[in-house]
Coordinates of C-alpha atoms in Angstrom, one line a residue:
M1 CA 94.0 93.1 121.0
N2 CA 92.4 96.5 121.8
L3 CA 93.4 99.0 119.1
L4 CA 91.4 101.9 120.5
T5 CA 93.2 105.1 121.4
A6 CA 92.0 107.7 123.9
N7 CA 90.6 109.8 121.0
D8 CA 88.7 106.7 119.8
R9 CA 87.1 106.2 123.2
I10 CA 85.7 109.7 123.3
G11 CA 84.7 109.8 119.7
A12 CA 87.2 112.4 118.7
Y13 CA 89.2 112.5 115.4
P14 CA 93.0 112.2 115.9
P15 CA 94.7 115.6 115.5
S16 CA 95.8 116.3 111.9
F17 CA 95.7 119.1 109.3
H18 CA 92.8 117.2 107.6
A19 CA 90.8 117.1 110.9
A20 CA 91.5 120.8 111.5
V21 CA 90.1 122.0 108.1
N22 CA 87.1 119.6 107.9
T23 CA 83.8 119.8 109.9
P24 CA 83.0 116.3 111.3
L25 CA 79.6 114.7 110.8
P26 CA 77.3 114.5 113.8
P27 CA 78.2 111.3 115.6
F28 CA 76.4 108.1 114.6
L29 CA 75.0 106.2 117.7
P30 CA 76.9 103.2 119.0
L31 CA 75.2 99.8 118.4
K32 CA 73.2 98.6 121.4
G33 CA 71.3 95.4 121.5
A34 CA 70.6 92.9 118.7
I35 CA 69.7 93.9 115.1
R36 CA 69.3 92.2 111.8
A37 CA 70.8 93.0 108.4
D38 CA 71.5 91.5 105.0
V39 CA 75.1 92.5 105.2
C40 CA 77.3 93.7 108.2
V41 CA 80.4 95.7 107.2
V42 CA 83.1 96.0 109.8
G43 CA 85.1 99.3 109.3
A44 CA 84.0 102.7 108.1
G45 CA 86.9 103.7 105.9
Y46 CA 87.0 103.8 102.2
T47 CA 86.5 100.1 101.7
G48 CA 83.6 99.7 104.1
L49 CA 81.8 102.9 103.2
S50 CA 82.1 102.1 99.5
A51 CA 81.0 98.5 100.0
A52 CA 78.0 99.7 102.0
R53 CA 77.1 102.3 99.4
H54 CA 77.3 99.9 96.5
L55 CA 75.4 97.2 98.4
A56 CA 72.6 99.6 99.4
E57 CA 72.3 100.7 95.7
R58 CA 71.7 97.0 94.9
G59 CA 68.9 96.8 97.5
F60 CA 70.7 95.2 100.4
D61 CA 70.0 96.2 104.0
V62 CA 73.5 97.1 105.3
V63 CA 74.8 97.9 108.8
V64 CA 78.3 99.4 109.2
L65 CA 80.2 99.0 112.5
E66 CA 83.1 101.4 113.2
A67 CA 85.3 101.3 116.3
S68 CA 85.9 105.0 116.3
R69 CA 84.6 107.7 113.9
V70 CA 84.0 107.3 110.1
G71 CA 87.2 107.9 108.3
S72 CA 89.3 108.3 111.4
G73 CA 91.8 105.6 110.4
A74 CA 94.2 105.8 107.5
S75 CA 91.3 106.9 105.2
G76 CA 91.2 110.3 106.8
R77 CA 94.9 110.7 107.6
N78 CA 96.7 109.8 104.3
G79 CA 98.4 111.9 101.7
G80 CA 95.3 111.9 99.4
Q81 CA 97.2 110.6 96.3
V82 CA 95.0 108.8 93.7
G83 CA 97.5 106.9 91.6
S84 CA 97.1 105.0 88.3
G85 CA 97.1 101.2 87.9
Q86 CA 98.1 99.1 90.9
R87 CA 100.7 99.4 93.6
L88 CA 103.1 97.2 91.5
E89 CA 104.1 98.4 88.0
Q90 CA 102.6 96.7 85.0
D91 CA 105.8 94.9 84.0
A92 CA 106.0 93.3 87.4
L93 CA 102.3 92.3 87.2
E94 CA 102.7 90.8 83.8
A95 CA 105.5 88.6 85.2
M96 CA 103.4 87.7 88.2
V97 CA 100.0 86.9 86.7
G98 CA 100.5 86.9 82.9
P99 CA 99.5 89.6 80.3
D100 CA 95.7 88.9 80.4
D101 CA 95.2 89.2 84.1
A102 CA 97.7 92.1 84.2
R103 CA 95.5 93.9 81.7
R104 CA 92.4 93.3 83.9
L105 CA 94.2 94.6 86.9
W106 CA 95.3 97.7 85.0
D107 CA 91.7 98.3 83.9
M108 CA 90.5 97.9 87.5
G109 CA 93.1 100.4 88.6
E110 CA 91.8 102.9 86.0
E111 CA 88.2 102.2 87.1
A112 CA 89.3 102.9 90.7
K113 CA 90.6 106.3 89.7
A114 CA 87.5 107.2 87.7
L115 CA 85.3 106.1 90.6
V116 CA 87.1 108.4 93.0
R117 CA 86.9 111.3 90.6
D118 CA 83.2 110.6 90.0
L119 CA 82.3 110.3 93.7
A120 CA 84.4 113.4 94.6
G121 CA 82.6 115.4 91.9
R122 CA 79.2 114.4 93.3
M123 CA 80.3 115.5 96.7
G124 CA 81.6 118.9 95.4
L125 CA 85.2 118.0 96.2
A126 CA 88.1 119.1 94.0
F127 CA 90.2 116.5 92.2
H128 CA 93.6 118.0 91.5
P129 CA 95.2 116.3 88.5
G130 CA 98.9 115.2 88.3
I131 CA 101.3 113.1 90.3
A132 CA 105.0 113.4 89.7
H133 CA 107.3 110.5 90.3
A134 CA 110.8 111.8 91.3
C135 CA 113.7 109.4 90.5
R136 CA 116.9 109.4 92.5
T137 CA 119.1 107.6 89.9
A138 CA 119.7 107.6 86.2
A139 CA 118.7 104.0 86.0
E140 CA 115.3 104.8 87.6
V141 CA 114.8 107.7 85.1
D142 CA 115.5 105.2 82.3
H143 CA 113.0 102.8 83.8
A144 CA 110.4 105.5 84.2
R145 CA 110.8 106.4 80.5
H146 CA 110.5 102.7 79.5
M147 CA 107.3 102.3 81.6
A148 CA 105.7 105.4 80.0
D149 CA 106.4 104.0 76.6
H150 CA 105.1 100.5 77.7
L151 CA 101.9 102.0 79.1
A152 CA 101.3 104.0 75.9
R153 CA 102.0 101.0 73.6
R154 CA 100.4 98.1 75.4
Y155 CA 97.7 99.9 77.5
A156 CA 96.9 102.9 75.3
Y157 CA 97.6 105.1 78.3
D158 CA 99.4 108.2 77.1
Q159 CA 99.1 110.4 80.2
V160 CA 102.6 109.9 81.5
Q161 CA 105.1 112.6 80.6
P162 CA 108.8 111.7 81.1
M163 CA 110.8 114.5 82.6
D164 CA 114.6 115.1 82.8
A165 CA 116.4 116.6 85.8
G166 CA 115.8 120.2 84.9
Q167 CA 112.1 119.7 84.2
M168 CA 111.6 117.9 87.5
A169 CA 113.5 120.6 89.4
D170 CA 111.4 123.3 87.8
L171 CA 108.2 121.4 88.7
I172 CA 109.0 120.4 92.3
G173 CA 111.4 123.1 93.4
T174 CA 114.4 120.9 94.3
D175 CA 117.4 119.6 92.4
R176 CA 117.7 116.4 94.5
Y177 CA 116.3 114.2 91.7
K178 CA 117.6 113.0 88.4
G179 CA 114.3 113.2 86.6
G180 CA 111.2 111.1 86.5
D181 CA 107.7 111.5 85.1
L182 CA 104.4 113.4 85.5
D183 CA 101.2 111.3 85.4
H184 CA 98.6 113.7 84.2
G185 CA 95.8 111.1 84.6
A186 CA 96.5 110.6 88.3
G187 CA 95.8 113.2 91.0
H188 CA 95.0 114.0 94.7
I189 CA 92.1 114.9 96.9
D190 CA 91.4 115.9 100.5
P191 CA 91.3 112.4 102.0
L192 CA 89.2 113.1 105.1
A193 CA 86.7 115.2 103.2
F194 CA 86.3 112.2 100.8
A195 CA 85.7 109.8 103.7
L196 CA 83.2 112.1 105.3
G197 CA 81.4 112.5 102.0
L198 CA 81.2 108.8 101.5
A199 CA 79.6 108.5 105.0
R200 CA 77.3 111.5 104.5
T201 CA 75.8 110.0 101.3
C202 CA 75.9 106.3 102.4
P203 CA 72.4 104.8 102.4
A204 CA 73.2 102.3 105.2
R205 CA 72.9 102.2 109.0
I206 CA 76.2 103.3 110.5
H207 CA 77.2 102.8 114.1
E208 CA 80.3 104.5 115.4
R209 CA 82.2 103.6 118.6
S210 CA 81.1 100.0 118.1
R211 CA 84.3 97.9 118.2
V212 CA 83.8 94.4 117.0
T213 CA 85.0 91.9 119.5
R214 CA 84.4 88.6 117.7
I215 CA 82.5 87.1 114.8
D216 CA 80.6 83.8 115.1
G217 CA 79.7 82.6 111.6
T218 CA 77.9 85.7 110.3
T219 CA 76.9 87.1 113.7
V220 CA 79.1 90.1 114.5
H221 CA 79.5 91.0 118.2
T222 CA 80.4 94.3 119.7
E223 CA 80.8 95.2 123.3
E224 CA 77.2 96.3 123.7
G225 CA 75.3 94.4 121.0
H226 CA 75.4 92.2 117.9
V227 CA 74.3 92.1 114.3
Q228 CA 72.8 88.9 112.8
A229 CA 73.6 89.1 109.1
D230 CA 73.6 86.9 106.0
H231 CA 77.0 88.2 104.9
V232 CA 79.9 89.9 106.6
I233 CA 82.6 92.1 105.0
L234 CA 85.8 92.8 106.9
A235 CA 87.0 96.3 105.8
C236 CA 89.5 96.9 108.7
N237 CA 92.8 97.2 106.8
G238 CA 95.5 98.2 109.3
Y239 CA 93.1 98.0 112.2
L240 CA 92.2 94.4 111.8
G241 CA 94.1 93.3 114.9
D242 CA 93.6 89.6 115.7
L243 CA 90.0 89.6 114.5
E244 CA 90.8 87.3 111.5
P245 CA 94.1 85.3 111.8
Q246 CA 94.1 84.2 108.1
V247 CA 94.3 87.8 107.0
A248 CA 96.5 89.0 109.8
A249 CA 99.2 86.5 108.8
R250 CA 99.3 88.2 105.3
V251 CA 98.6 91.9 106.1
M252 CA 101.0 93.9 108.2
P253 CA 100.0 97.1 110.0
I254 CA 102.6 99.9 109.5
N255 CA 102.5 103.6 110.5
N256 CA 103.3 106.5 108.2
F257 CA 103.7 110.1 109.2
I258 CA 102.9 113.5 107.7
V259 CA 103.5 117.1 108.6
A260 CA 101.9 120.3 107.5
T261 CA 104.2 123.4 107.4
E262 CA 103.2 127.0 107.9
P263 CA 101.9 128.6 104.7
L264 CA 104.8 129.1 102.3
D265 CA 105.5 132.0 100.0
P266 CA 106.9 131.2 97.6
A267 CA 105.6 127.7 97.4
P268 CA 108.2 125.0 96.4
L269 CA 105.9 123.4 93.7
S270 CA 105.3 125.4 90.5
R271 CA 102.0 123.5 89.9
P272 CA 99.5 122.0 92.3
V273 CA 100.5 118.4 91.7
A274 CA 101.3 115.7 94.2
V275 CA 104.8 114.1 94.3
A276 CA 106.2 110.7 95.3
D277 CA 109.8 109.7 95.1
T278 CA 111.5 106.3 94.5
K279 CA 112.9 105.7 98.0
F280 CA 111.9 102.3 99.5
V281 CA 110.4 104.3 102.4
V282 CA 108.7 106.7 100.1
N283 CA 108.6 110.4 100.6
Y284 CA 105.4 112.0 99.2
W285 CA 104.1 115.6 99.3
R286 CA 101.8 118.2 97.9
L287 CA 100.5 121.7 98.7
S288 CA 97.3 122.5 100.6
D289 CA 94.9 125.1 99.3
D290 CA 96.6 127.7 101.6
N291 CA 100.2 126.7 100.3
R292 CA 101.3 124.6 103.3
L293 CA 103.6 121.8 102.3
L294 CA 102.0 118.5 103.3
F295 CA 105.0 116.2 103.5
G296 CA 104.9 112.5 104.4
G297 CA 107.9 110.3 105.3
G298 CA 109.1 107.7 107.8
E299 CA 107.5 104.5 109.0
S300 CA 107.1 102.4 112.1
Y301 CA 105.6 99.0 112.7
G302 CA 102.9 97.7 114.9
Y303 CA 100.7 100.4 116.5
R304 CA 103.3 102.6 118.3
F305 CA 104.0 106.2 117.0
P306 CA 107.2 108.0 117.7
K307 CA 107.1 110.6 120.5
D308 CA 108.1 113.4 118.2
I309 CA 106.4 112.9 114.8
A310 CA 107.5 116.4 113.6
A311 CA 111.2 115.5 114.1
T312 CA 110.7 112.1 112.4
V313 CA 109.4 113.8 109.2
R314 CA 111.5 116.9 109.4
A315 CA 114.6 114.8 108.5
P316 CA 113.4 113.6 105.1
L317 CA 111.8 116.9 104.4
A318 CA 115.1 118.7 104.9
E319 CA 116.9 116.2 102.6
V320 CA 114.4 117.1 99.8
Y321 CA 114.2 120.8 100.6
P322 CA 117.3 122.0 102.5
H323 CA 116.1 125.6 102.5
L324 CA 113.0 124.4 104.6
R325 CA 115.1 122.7 107.3
D326 CA 113.9 125.2 109.9
V327 CA 110.4 125.8 108.6
R328 CA 107.6 126.0 111.2
I329 CA 105.6 122.8 111.4
D330 CA 102.0 123.5 112.4
Y331 CA 100.6 119.9 112.3
A332 CA 102.2 116.5 112.6
W333 CA 100.3 113.2 112.6
G334 CA 100.4 109.6 111.7
G335 CA 98.1 106.9 110.5
T336 CA 98.1 103.1 110.4
L337 CA 97.8 101.5 107.0
A338 CA 98.5 97.9 105.9
I339 CA 101.0 96.3 103.5
T340 CA 101.4 92.8 102.1
M341 CA 104.5 91.0 101.2
N342 CA 104.1 91.7 97.5
R343 CA 102.4 95.0 97.9
M344 CA 99.2 93.9 96.1
P345 CA 95.9 93.9 98.0
C346 CA 94.7 90.9 100.0
F347 CA 91.2 89.7 99.0
R348 CA 90.0 86.6 100.7
Q349 CA 86.9 84.6 101.5
V350 CA 87.8 83.7 105.1
A351 CA 84.6 81.7 105.9
P352 CA 81.3 81.0 104.2
N353 CA 79.7 84.4 103.4
V354 CA 82.6 86.3 105.1
L355 CA 84.8 88.4 102.7
S356 CA 87.8 90.5 103.5
A357 CA 89.8 93.1 101.5
S358 CA 92.8 95.0 102.9
G359 CA 96.5 95.5 102.5
Y360 CA 96.5 98.3 99.9
S361 CA 100.2 99.1 100.6
G362 CA 100.0 102.9 100.1
H363 CA 97.7 102.7 97.1
G364 CA 94.5 102.7 99.0
V365 CA 92.6 105.9 98.1
A366 CA 91.7 104.5 94.7
M367 CA 91.9 100.8 95.3
A368 CA 90.1 100.7 98.6
T369 CA 87.2 102.6 97.1
L370 CA 87.0 100.2 94.2
A371 CA 87.3 97.3 96.6
G372 CA 84.0 98.3 98.1
R373 CA 82.4 98.0 94.7
V374 CA 84.1 94.6 94.0
L375 CA 83.0 93.2 97.4
A376 CA 79.4 94.3 96.7
E377 CA 79.5 92.5 93.4
A378 CA 80.7 89.4 95.1
V379 CA 78.0 89.5 97.7
A380 CA 75.4 89.9 94.9
G381 CA 76.8 86.8 93.2
Q382 CA 79.0 88.4 90.6
A383 CA 82.4 87.3 92.0
E384 CA 84.6 87.3 88.9
R385 CA 86.6 90.4 89.8
F386 CA 86.8 89.4 93.5
D387 CA 88.1 86.0 92.4
L388 CA 90.7 87.6 90.2
L389 CA 92.1 89.6 93.1
A390 CA 91.8 86.6 95.4
R391 CA 94.0 84.6 93.0
L392 CA 96.9 87.0 93.5
P393 CA 99.7 85.2 95.4
Q394 CA 99.7 86.4 99.0
P395 CA 102.5 84.8 101.1
R396 CA 102.4 85.0 104.8
F397 CA 104.9 87.3 106.5
P398 CA 107.9 85.4 107.9
G399 CA 107.6 84.7 111.6
G400 CA 103.9 84.8 111.7
V401 CA 101.8 87.5 113.4
T402 CA 104.1 87.5 116.4
L403 CA 107.5 88.0 114.7
R404 CA 106.5 89.8 111.5
A405 CA 107.0 93.3 112.9
P406 CA 110.5 92.8 114.3
L407 CA 111.6 90.9 111.2
L408 CA 110.2 93.6 108.9
A409 CA 111.8 96.3 111.0
L410 CA 115.1 94.6 110.5
A411 CA 114.6 94.4 106.8
M412 CA 113.5 98.0 106.6
T413 CA 116.7 99.1 108.4
W414 CA 118.6 97.6 105.5
Y415 CA 116.4 99.4 102.9
A416 CA 116.7 102.6 104.9
M417 CA 120.5 102.3 104.6
R418 CA 120.2 101.7 100.9
D419 CA 118.0 104.8 100.6
R420 CA 120.7 106.9 102.4
L421 CA 123.4 105.6 100.2
G422 CA 121.3 106.2 97.1
I423 CA 121.5 102.5 96.0

């Protein structure tokens, strides 16, 4: 499967607000011929660049292969939210893996957040604190209050402020929600600037426009060369294609879409926090530095984007902010991320000395960055945390790789109907 777009082939970043406001790095040369490395990392998003950085800091000679440009996939096109914990809430994790492993997973999530803050600070990038979770029903508000108390009591995390309907409306500028909470310990960053910073400061050999065509043992082949390595890390996430069938059966590529409006005065948010709501197909938004509303919503499956992304996202935007129904949209773009059946990341040893991490399910800014550190630890022989994540149950998608997209699309139609009905 060839996942390259026309932009990929010419080495251009896909159009987005993030691409418009960030200066790209000078291109890294494609791989040509045969080279040797201790570790070959496939993919130059958050996972791959973080893995390469942490491996190089441990003294490994690392080569990174990227099919397009560094950070050009979901790492450079997402909403930039840096959430607490894991993608699943702690009560669900406690039921899934027990209290001890749930605690370890919580601690890893907090470490992930701290790692992003630390790296962003070293790059001179702003980390804006605060993510509001906007609930659509009274039952969801009650659950949010329960979870805030649960995190404070069991995990000593007292950063979550429950909010009633009036407080939420004052914060986010719409009365469409019944309340929720504000996580002061979470936050948001410029996602592409973060990816570019990781690449700029990465002490590894990076080759762009070097699509991997196959892997034989630990020899990684591109169209114009190959890397003979001792270890291989697959950090492809939604762009894995059919490179590794074991992972592809458990990790589904989906597309999510974002718009950037014209600068708004007044801005709908009273504070520069990020917001995510409780719809199954989540709406999420924040303000840019120049008061544009960056609003994400809508999904598709496989690798096809809708013809009119702006129209796709305008519909949920207008539901949340009816007064912005006719606002001018200056940028509209999509990105391909990856989900798993249970929304927890998929860590696997797919062959001797070949490791993979992907499927962050919308929680990837923090967890993908930490995944790079965990993969580096495993390569260095300290695999306890990799093994913990690899123990998480990861069922295959029904229907296998061929039928997973149409079956998921059918299921999502049902959930979309529930969202519209407020169920």
